[in-house]
PDB file of N, CA and C in Angstrom:
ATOM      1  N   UNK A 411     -15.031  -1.078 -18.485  1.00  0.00           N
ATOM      2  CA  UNK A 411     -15.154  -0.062 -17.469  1.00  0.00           C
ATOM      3  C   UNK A 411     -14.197   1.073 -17.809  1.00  0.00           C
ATOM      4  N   UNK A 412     -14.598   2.230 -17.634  1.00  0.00           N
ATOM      5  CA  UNK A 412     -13.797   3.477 -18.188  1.00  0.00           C
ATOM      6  C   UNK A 412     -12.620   3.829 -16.547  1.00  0.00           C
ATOM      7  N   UNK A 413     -11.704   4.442 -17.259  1.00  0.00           N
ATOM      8  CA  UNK A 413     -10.622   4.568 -16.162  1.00  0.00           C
ATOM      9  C   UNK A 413     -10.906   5.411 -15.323  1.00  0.00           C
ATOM     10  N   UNK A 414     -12.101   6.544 -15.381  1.00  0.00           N
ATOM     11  CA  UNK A 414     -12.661   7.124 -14.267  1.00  0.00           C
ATOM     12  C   UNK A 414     -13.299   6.497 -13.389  1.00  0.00           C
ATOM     13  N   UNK A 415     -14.557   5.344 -13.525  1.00  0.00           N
ATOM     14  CA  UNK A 415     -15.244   4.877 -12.695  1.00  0.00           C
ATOM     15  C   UNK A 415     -14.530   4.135 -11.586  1.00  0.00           C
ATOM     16  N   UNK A 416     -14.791   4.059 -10.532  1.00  0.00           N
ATOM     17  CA  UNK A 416     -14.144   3.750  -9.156  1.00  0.00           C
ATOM     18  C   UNK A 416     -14.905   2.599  -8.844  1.00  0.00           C
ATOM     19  N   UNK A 417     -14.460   1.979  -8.177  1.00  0.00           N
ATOM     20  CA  UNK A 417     -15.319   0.814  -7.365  1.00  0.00           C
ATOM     21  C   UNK A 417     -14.843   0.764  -6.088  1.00  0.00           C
ATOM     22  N   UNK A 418     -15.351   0.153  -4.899  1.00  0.00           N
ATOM     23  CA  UNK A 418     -15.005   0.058  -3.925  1.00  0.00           C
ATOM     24  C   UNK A 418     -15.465  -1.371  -3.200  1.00  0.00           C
ATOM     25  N   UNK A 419     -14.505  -1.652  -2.223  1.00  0.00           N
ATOM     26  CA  UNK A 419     -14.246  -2.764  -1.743  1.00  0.00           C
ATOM     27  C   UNK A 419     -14.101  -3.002  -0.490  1.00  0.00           C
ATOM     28  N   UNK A 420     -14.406  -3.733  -0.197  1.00  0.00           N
ATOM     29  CA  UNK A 420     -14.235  -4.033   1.446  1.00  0.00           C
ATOM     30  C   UNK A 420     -13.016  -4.980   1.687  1.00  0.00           C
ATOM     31  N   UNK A 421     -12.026  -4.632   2.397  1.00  0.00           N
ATOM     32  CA  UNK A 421     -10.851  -6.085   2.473  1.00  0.00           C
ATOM     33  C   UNK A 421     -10.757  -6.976   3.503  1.00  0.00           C
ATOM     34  N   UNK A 422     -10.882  -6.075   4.865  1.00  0.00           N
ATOM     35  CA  UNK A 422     -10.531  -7.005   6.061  1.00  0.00           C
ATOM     36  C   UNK A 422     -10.897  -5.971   7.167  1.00  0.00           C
ATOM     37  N   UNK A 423     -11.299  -6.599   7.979  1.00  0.00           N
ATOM     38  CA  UNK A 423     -11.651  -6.023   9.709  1.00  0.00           C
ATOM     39  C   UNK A 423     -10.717  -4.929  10.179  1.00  0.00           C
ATOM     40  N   UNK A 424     -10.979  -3.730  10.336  1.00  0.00           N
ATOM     41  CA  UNK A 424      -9.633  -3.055  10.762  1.00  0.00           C
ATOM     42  C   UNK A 424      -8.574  -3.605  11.782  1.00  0.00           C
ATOM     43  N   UNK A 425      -8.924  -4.414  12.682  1.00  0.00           N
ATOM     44  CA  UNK A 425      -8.339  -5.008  13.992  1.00  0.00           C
ATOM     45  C   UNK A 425      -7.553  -5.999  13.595  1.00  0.00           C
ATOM     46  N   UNK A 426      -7.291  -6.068  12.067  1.00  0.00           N
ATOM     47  CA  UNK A 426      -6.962  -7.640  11.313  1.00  0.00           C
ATOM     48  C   UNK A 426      -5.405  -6.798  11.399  1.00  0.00           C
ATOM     49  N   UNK A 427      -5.502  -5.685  10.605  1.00  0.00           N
ATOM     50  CA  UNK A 427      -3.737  -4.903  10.886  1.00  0.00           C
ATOM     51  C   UNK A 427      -3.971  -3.774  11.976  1.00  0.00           C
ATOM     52  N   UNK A 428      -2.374  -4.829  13.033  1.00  0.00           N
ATOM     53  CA  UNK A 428      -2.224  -3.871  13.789  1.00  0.00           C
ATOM     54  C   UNK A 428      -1.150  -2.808  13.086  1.00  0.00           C
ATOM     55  N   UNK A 429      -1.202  -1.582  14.234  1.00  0.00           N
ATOM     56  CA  UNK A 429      -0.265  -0.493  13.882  1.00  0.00           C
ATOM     57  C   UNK A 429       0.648  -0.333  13.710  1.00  0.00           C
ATOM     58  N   UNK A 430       1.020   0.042  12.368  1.00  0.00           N
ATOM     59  CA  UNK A 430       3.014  -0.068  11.771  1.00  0.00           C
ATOM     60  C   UNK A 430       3.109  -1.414  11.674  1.00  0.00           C
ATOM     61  N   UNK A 431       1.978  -2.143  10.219  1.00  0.00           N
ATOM     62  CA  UNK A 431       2.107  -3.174   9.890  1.00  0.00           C
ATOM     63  C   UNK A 431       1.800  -2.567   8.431  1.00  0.00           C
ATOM     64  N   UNK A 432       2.167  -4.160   7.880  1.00  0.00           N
ATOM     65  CA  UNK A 432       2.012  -3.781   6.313  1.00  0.00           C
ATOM     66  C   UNK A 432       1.362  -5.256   6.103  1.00  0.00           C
ATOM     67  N   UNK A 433       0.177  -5.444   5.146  1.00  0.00           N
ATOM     68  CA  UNK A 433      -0.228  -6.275   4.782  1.00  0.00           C
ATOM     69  C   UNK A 433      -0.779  -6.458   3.094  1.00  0.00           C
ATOM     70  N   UNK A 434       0.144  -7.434   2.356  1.00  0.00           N
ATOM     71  CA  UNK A 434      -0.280  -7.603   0.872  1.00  0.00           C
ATOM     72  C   UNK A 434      -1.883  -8.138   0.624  1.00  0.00           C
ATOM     73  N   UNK A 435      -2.752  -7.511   0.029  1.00  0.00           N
ATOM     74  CA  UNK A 435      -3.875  -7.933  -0.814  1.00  0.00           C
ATOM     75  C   UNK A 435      -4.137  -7.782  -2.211  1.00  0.00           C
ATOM     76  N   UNK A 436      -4.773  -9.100  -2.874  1.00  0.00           N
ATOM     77  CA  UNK A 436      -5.364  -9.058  -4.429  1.00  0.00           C
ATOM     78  C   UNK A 436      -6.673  -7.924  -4.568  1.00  0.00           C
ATOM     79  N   UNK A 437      -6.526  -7.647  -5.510  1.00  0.00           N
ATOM     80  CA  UNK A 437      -7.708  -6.825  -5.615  1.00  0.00           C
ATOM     81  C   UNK A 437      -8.360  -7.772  -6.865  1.00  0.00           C
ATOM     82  N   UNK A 438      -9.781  -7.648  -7.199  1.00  0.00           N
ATOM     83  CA  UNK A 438     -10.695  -8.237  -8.204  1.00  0.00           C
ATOM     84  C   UNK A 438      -9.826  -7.685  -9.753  1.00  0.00           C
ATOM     85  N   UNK A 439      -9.166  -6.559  -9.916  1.00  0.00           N
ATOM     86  CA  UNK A 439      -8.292  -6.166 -10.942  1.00  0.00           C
ATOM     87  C   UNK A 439      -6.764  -7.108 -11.169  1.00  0.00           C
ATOM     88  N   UNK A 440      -6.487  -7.729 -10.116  1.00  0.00           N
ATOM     89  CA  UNK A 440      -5.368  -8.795 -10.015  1.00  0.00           C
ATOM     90  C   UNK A 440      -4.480  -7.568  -9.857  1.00  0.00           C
ATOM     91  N   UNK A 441      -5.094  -6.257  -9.573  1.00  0.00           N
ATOM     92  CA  UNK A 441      -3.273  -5.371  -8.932  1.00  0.00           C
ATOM     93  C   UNK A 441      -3.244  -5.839  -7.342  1.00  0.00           C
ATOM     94  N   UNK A 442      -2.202  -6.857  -7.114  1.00  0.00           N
ATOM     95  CA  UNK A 442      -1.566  -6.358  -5.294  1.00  0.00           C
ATOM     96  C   UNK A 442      -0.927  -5.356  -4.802  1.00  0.00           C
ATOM     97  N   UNK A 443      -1.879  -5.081  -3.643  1.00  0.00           N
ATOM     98  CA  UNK A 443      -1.420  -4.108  -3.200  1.00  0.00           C
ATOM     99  C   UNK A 443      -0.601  -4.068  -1.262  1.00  0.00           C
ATOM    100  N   UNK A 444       0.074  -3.223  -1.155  1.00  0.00           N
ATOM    101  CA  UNK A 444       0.370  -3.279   0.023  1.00  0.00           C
ATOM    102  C   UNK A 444      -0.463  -2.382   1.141  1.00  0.00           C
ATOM    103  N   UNK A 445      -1.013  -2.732   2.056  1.00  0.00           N
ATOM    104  CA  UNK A 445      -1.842  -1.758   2.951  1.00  0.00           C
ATOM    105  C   UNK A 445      -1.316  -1.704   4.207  1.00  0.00           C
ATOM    106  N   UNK A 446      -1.474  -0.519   4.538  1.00  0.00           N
ATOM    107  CA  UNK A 446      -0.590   0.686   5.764  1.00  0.00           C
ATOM    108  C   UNK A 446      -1.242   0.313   7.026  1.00  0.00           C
ATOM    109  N   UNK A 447      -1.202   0.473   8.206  1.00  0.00           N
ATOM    110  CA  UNK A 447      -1.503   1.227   9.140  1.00  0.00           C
ATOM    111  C   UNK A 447      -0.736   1.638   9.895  1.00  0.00           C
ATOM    112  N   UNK A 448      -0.564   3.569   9.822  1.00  0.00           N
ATOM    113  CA  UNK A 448       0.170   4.832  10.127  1.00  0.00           C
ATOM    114  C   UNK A 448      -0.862   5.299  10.884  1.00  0.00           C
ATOM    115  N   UNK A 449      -0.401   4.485  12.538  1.00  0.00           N
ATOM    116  CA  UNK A 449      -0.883   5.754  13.669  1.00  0.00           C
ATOM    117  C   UNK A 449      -2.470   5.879  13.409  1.00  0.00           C
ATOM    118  N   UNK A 450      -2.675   4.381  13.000  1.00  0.00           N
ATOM    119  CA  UNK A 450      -4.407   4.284  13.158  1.00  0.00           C
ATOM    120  C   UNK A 450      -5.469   4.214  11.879  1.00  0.00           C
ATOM    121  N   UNK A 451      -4.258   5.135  11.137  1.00  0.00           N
ATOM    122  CA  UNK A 451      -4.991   5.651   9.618  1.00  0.00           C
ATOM    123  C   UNK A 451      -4.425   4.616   8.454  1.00  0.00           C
ATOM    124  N   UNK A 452      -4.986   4.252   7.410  1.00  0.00           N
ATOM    125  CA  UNK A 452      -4.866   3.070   6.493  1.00  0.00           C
ATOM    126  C   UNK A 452      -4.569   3.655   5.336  1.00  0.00           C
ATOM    127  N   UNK A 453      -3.216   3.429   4.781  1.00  0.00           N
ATOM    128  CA  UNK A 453      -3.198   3.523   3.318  1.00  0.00           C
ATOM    129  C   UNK A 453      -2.523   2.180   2.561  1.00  0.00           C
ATOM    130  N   UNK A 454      -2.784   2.554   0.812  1.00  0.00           N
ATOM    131  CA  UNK A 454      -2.484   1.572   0.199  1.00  0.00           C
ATOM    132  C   UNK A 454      -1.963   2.067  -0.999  1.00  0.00           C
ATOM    133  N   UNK A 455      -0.734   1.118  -1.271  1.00  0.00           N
ATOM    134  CA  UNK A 455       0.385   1.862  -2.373  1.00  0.00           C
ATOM    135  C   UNK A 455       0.087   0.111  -3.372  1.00  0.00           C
ATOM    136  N   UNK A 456       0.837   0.237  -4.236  1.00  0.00           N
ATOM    137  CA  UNK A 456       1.314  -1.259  -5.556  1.00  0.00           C
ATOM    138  C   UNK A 456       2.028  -1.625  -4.170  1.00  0.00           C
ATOM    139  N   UNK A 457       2.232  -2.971  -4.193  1.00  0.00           N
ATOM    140  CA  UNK A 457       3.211  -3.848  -3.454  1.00  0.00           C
ATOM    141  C   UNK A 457       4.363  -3.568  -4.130  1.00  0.00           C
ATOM    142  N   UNK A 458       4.551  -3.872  -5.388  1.00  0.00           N
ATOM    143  CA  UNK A 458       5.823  -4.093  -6.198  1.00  0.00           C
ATOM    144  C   UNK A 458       6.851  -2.833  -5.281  1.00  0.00           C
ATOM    145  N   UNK A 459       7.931  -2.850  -5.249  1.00  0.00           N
ATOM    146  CA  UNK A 459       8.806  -1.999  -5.298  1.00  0.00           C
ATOM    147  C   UNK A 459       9.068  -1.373  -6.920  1.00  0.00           C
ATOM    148  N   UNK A 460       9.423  -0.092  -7.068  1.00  0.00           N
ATOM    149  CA  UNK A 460       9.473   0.522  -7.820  1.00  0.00           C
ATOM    150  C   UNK A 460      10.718   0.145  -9.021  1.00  0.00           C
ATOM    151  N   UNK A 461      11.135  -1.519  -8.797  1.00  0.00           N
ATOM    152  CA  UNK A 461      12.082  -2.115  -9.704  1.00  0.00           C
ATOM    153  C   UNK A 461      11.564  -3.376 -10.370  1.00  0.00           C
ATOM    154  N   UNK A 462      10.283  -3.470  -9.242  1.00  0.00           N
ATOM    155  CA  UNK A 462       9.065  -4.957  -9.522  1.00  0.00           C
ATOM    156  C   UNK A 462       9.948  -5.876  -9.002  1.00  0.00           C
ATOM    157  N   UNK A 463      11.158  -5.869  -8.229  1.00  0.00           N
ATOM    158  CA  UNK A 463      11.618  -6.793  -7.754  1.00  0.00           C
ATOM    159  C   UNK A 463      11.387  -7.604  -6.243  1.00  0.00           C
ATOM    160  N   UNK A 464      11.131  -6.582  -5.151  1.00  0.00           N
ATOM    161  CA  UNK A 464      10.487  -6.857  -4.288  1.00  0.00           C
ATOM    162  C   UNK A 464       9.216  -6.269  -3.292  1.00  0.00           C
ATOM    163  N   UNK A 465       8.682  -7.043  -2.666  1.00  0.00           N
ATOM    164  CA  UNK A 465       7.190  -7.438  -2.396  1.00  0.00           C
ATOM    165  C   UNK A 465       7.639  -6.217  -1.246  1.00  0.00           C
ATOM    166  N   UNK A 466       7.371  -5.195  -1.184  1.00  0.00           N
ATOM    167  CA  UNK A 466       7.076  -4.274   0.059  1.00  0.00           C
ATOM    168  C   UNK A 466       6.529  -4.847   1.385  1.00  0.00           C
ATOM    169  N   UNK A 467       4.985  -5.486   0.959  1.00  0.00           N
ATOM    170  CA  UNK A 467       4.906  -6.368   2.648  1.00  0.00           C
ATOM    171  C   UNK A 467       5.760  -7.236   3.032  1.00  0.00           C
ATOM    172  N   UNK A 468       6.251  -8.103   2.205  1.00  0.00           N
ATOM    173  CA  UNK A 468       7.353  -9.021   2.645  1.00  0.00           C
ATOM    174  C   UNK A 468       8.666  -8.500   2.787  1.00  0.00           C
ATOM    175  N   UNK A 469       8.950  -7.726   1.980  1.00  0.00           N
ATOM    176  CA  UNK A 469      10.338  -6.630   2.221  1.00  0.00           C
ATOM    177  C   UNK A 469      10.910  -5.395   2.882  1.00  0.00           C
ATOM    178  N   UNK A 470       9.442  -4.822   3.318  1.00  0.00           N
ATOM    179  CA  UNK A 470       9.675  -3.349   3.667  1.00  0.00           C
ATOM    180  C   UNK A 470       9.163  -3.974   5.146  1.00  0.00           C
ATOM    181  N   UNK A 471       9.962  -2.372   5.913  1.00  0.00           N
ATOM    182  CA  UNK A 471       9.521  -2.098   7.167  1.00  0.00           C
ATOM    183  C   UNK A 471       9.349  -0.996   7.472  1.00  0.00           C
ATOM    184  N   UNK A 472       8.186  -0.909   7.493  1.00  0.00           N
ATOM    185  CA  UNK A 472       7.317   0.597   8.147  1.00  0.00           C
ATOM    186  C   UNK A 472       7.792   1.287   9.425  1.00  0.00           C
ATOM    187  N   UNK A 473       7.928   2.565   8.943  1.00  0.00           N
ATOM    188  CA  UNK A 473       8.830   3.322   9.839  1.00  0.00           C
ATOM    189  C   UNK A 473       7.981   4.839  10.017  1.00  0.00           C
ATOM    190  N   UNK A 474       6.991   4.985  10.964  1.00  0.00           N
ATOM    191  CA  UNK A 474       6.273   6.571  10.253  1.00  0.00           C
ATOM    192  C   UNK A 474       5.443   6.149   9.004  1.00  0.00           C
ATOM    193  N   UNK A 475       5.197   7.072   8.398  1.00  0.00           N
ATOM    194  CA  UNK A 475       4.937   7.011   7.085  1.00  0.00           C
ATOM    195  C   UNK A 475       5.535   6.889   6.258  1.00  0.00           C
ATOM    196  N   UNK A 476       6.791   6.171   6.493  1.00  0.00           N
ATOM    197  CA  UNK A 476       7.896   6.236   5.208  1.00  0.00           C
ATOM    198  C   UNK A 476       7.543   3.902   5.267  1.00  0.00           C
ATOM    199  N   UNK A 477       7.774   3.423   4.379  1.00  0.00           N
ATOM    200  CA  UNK A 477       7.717   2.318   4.321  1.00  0.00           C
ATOM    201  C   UNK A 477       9.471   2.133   3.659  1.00  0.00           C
ATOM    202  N   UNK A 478      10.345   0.981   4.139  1.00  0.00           N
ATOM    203  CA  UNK A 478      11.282   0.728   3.735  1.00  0.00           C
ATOM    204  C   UNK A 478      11.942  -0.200   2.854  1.00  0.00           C
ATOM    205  N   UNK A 479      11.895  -0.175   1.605  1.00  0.00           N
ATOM    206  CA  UNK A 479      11.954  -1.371   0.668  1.00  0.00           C
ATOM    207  C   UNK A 479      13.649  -1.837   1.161  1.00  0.00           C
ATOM    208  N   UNK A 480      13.277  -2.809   2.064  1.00  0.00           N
ATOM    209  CA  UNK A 480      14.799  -3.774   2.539  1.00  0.00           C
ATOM    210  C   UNK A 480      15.702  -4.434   1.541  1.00  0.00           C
ATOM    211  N   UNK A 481      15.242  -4.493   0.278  1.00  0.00           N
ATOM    212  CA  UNK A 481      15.851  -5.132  -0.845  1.00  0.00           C
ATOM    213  C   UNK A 481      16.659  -4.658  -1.764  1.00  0.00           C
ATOM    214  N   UNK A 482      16.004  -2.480  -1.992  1.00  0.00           N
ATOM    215  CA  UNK A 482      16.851  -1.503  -2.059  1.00  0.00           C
ATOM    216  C   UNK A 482      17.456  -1.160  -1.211  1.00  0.00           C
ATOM    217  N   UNK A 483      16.926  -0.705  -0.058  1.00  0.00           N
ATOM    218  CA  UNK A 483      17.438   0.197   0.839  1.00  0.00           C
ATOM    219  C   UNK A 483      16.569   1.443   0.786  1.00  0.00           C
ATOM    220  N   UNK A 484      15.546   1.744  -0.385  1.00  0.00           N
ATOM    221  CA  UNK A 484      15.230   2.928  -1.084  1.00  0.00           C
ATOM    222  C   UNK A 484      13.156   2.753  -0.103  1.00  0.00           C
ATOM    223  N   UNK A 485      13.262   4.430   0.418  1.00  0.00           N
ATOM    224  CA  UNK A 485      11.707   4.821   1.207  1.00  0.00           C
ATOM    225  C   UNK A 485      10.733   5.184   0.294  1.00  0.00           C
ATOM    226  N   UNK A 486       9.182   5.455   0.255  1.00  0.00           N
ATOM    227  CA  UNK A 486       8.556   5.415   0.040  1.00  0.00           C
ATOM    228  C   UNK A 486       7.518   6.309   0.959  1.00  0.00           C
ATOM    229  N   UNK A 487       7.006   7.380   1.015  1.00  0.00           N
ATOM    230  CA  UNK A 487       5.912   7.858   1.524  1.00  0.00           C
ATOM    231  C   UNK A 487       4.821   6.977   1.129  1.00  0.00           C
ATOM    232  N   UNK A 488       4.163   6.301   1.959  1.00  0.00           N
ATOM    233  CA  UNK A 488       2.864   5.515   1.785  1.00  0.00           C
ATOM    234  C   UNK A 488       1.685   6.360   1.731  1.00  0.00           C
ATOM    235  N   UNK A 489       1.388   7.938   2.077  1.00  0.00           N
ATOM    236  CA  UNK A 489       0.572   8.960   2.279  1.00  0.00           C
ATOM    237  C   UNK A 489       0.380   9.087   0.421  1.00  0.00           C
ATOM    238  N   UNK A 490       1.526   9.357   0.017  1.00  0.00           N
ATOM    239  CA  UNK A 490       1.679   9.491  -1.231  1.00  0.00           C
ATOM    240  C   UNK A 490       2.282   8.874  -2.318  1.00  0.00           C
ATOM    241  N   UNK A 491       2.886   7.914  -2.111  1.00  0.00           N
ATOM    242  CA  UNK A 491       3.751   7.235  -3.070  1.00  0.00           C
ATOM    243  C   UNK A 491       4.899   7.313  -3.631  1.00  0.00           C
ATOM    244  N   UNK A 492       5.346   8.664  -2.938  1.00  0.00           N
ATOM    245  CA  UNK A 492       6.829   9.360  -3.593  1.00  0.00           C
ATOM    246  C   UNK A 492       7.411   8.734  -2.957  1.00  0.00           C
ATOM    247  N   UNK A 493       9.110   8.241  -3.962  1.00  0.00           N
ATOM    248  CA  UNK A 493      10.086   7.893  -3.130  1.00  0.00           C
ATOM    249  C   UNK A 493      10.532   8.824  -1.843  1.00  0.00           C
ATOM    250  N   UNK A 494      11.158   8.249  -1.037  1.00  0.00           N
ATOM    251  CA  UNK A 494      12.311   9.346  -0.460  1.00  0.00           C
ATOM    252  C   UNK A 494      14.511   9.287  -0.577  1.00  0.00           C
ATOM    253  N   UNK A 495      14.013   7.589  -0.748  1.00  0.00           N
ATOM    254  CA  UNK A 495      15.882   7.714  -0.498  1.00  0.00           C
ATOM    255  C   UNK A 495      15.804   6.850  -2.025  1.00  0.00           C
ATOM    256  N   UNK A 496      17.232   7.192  -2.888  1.00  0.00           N
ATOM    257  CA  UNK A 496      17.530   5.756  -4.097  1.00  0.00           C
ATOM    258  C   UNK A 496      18.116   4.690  -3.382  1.00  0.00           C
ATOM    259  N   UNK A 497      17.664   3.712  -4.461  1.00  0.00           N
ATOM    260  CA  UNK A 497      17.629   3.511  -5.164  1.00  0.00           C
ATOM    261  C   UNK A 497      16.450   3.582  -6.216  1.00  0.00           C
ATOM    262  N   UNK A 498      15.455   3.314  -5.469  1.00  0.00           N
ATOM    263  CA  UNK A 498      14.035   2.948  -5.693  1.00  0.00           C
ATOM    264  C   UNK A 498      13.405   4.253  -5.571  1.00  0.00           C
ATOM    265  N   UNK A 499      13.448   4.996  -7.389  1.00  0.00           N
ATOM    266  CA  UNK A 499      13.541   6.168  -7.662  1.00  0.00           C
ATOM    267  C   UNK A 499      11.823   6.822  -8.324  1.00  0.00           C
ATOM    268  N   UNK A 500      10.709   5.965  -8.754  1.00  0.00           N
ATOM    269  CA  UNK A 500       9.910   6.056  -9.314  1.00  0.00           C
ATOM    270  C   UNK A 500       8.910   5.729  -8.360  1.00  0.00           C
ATOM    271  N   UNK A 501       7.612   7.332  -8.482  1.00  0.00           N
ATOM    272  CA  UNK A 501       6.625   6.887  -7.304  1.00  0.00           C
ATOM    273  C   UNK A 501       5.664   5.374  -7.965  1.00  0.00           C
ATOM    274  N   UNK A 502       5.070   4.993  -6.753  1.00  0.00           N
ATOM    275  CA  UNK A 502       4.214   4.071  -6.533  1.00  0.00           C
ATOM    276  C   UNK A 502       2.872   4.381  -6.713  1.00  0.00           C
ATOM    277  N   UNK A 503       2.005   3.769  -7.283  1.00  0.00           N
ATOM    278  CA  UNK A 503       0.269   4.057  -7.454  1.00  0.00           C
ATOM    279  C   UNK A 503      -0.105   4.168  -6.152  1.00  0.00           C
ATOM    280  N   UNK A 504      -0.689   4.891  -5.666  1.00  0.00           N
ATOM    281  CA  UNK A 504      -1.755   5.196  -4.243  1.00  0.00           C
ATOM    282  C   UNK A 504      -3.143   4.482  -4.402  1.00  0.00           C
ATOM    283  N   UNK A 505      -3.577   4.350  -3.572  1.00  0.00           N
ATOM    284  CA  UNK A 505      -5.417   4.071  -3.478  1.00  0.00           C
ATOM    285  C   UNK A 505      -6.497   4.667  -2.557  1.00  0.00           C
ATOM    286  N   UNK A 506      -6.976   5.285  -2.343  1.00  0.00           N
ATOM    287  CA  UNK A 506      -8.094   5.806  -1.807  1.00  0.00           C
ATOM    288  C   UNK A 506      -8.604   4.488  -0.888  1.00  0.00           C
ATOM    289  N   UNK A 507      -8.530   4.914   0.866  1.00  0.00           N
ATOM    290  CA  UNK A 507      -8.470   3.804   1.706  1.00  0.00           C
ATOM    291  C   UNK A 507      -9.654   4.324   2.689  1.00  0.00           C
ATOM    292  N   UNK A 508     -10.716   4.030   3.159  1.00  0.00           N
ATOM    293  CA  UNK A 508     -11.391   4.327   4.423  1.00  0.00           C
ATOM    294  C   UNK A 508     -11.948   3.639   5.053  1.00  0.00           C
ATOM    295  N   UNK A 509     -11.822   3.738   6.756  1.00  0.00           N
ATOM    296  CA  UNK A 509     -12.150   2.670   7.484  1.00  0.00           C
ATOM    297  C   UNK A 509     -13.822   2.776   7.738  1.00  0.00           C
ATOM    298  N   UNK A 510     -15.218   2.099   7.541  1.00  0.00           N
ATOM    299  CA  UNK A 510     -16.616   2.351   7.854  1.00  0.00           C
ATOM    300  C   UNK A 510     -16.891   1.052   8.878  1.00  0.00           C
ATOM    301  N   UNK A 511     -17.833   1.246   9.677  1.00  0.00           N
ATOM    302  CA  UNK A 511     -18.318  -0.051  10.339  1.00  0.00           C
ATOM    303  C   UNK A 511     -17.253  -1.052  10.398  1.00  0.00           C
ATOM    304  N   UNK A 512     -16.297  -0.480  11.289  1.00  0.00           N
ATOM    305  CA  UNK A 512     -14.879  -1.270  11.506  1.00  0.00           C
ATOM    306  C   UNK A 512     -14.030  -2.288  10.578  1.00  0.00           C
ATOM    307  N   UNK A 513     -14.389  -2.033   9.341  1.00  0.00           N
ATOM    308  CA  UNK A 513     -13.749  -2.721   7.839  1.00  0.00           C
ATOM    309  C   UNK A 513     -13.124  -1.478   6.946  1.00  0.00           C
ATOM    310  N   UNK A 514     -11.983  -2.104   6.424  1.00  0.00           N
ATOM    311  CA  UNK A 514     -11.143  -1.562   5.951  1.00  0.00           C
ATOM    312  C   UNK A 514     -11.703  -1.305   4.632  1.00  0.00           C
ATOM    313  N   UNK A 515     -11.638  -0.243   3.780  1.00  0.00           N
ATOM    314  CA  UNK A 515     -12.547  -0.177   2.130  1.00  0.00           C
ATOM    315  C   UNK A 515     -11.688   0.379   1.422  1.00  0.00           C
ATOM    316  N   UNK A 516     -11.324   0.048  -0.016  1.00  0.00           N
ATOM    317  CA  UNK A 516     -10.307   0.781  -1.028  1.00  0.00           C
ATOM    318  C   UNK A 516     -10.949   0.890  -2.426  1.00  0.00           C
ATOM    319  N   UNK A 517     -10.964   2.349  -2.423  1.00  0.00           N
ATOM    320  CA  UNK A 517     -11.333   2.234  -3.955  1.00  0.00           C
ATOM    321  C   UNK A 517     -10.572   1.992  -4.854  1.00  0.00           C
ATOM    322  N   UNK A 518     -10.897   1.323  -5.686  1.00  0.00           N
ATOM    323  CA  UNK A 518      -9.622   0.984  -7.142  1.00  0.00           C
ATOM    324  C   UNK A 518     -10.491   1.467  -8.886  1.00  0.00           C
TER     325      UNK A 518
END
């Protein structure tokens, strides 16, 4: 498959994450990812923290749109993937997220 072509996926019921939660999923590519919900709207960054040391859903706490890697100390815009505070200095992969017929969908 060429690195342009997209696929898309269905993960889970939107009602499955409530708001200003973070929840880890496999994708069919074996990348995990961490998925948002900010105030209704769904995004999805790499789980890894930007040291590969810790698991963002299990480590971070969502604050706004900033997600908080508890293991650095170091934020993350989940909108976009840019850090905000160091330690945890290198952005994160994003994913293209939309909610249809009340299921959550990510292209990868």
């Amino acid at each position: 498959m060429s690195e342009d072509t997209k696929r898309t996926l269905a993960l889970f019921p939107a009602e499955d994450l409530p708001e200003g939660e973070i929840r880890a999923e496999t994708l069919p590519n074996g990348d995990i990812i961490a998925v948002y919900n900010v105030d209704g709207n769904f995004f999805a960054t790499q789980d890894q923290c930007t040291h590969g040391e810790a698991s963002l859903s299990e480590e971070g706490e969502l604050c706004g749109k900033f997600v908080e890697c508890s293991w650095h100390f170091g934020t993350f815009d989940v909108t976009t993937g840019e850090p905000g505070l160091m330690p945890c200095e290198i952005p994160l992969k994003t994913y293209a997220v939309f909610v249809a017929d009340g299921k959550v969908f990510i292209e990868y």
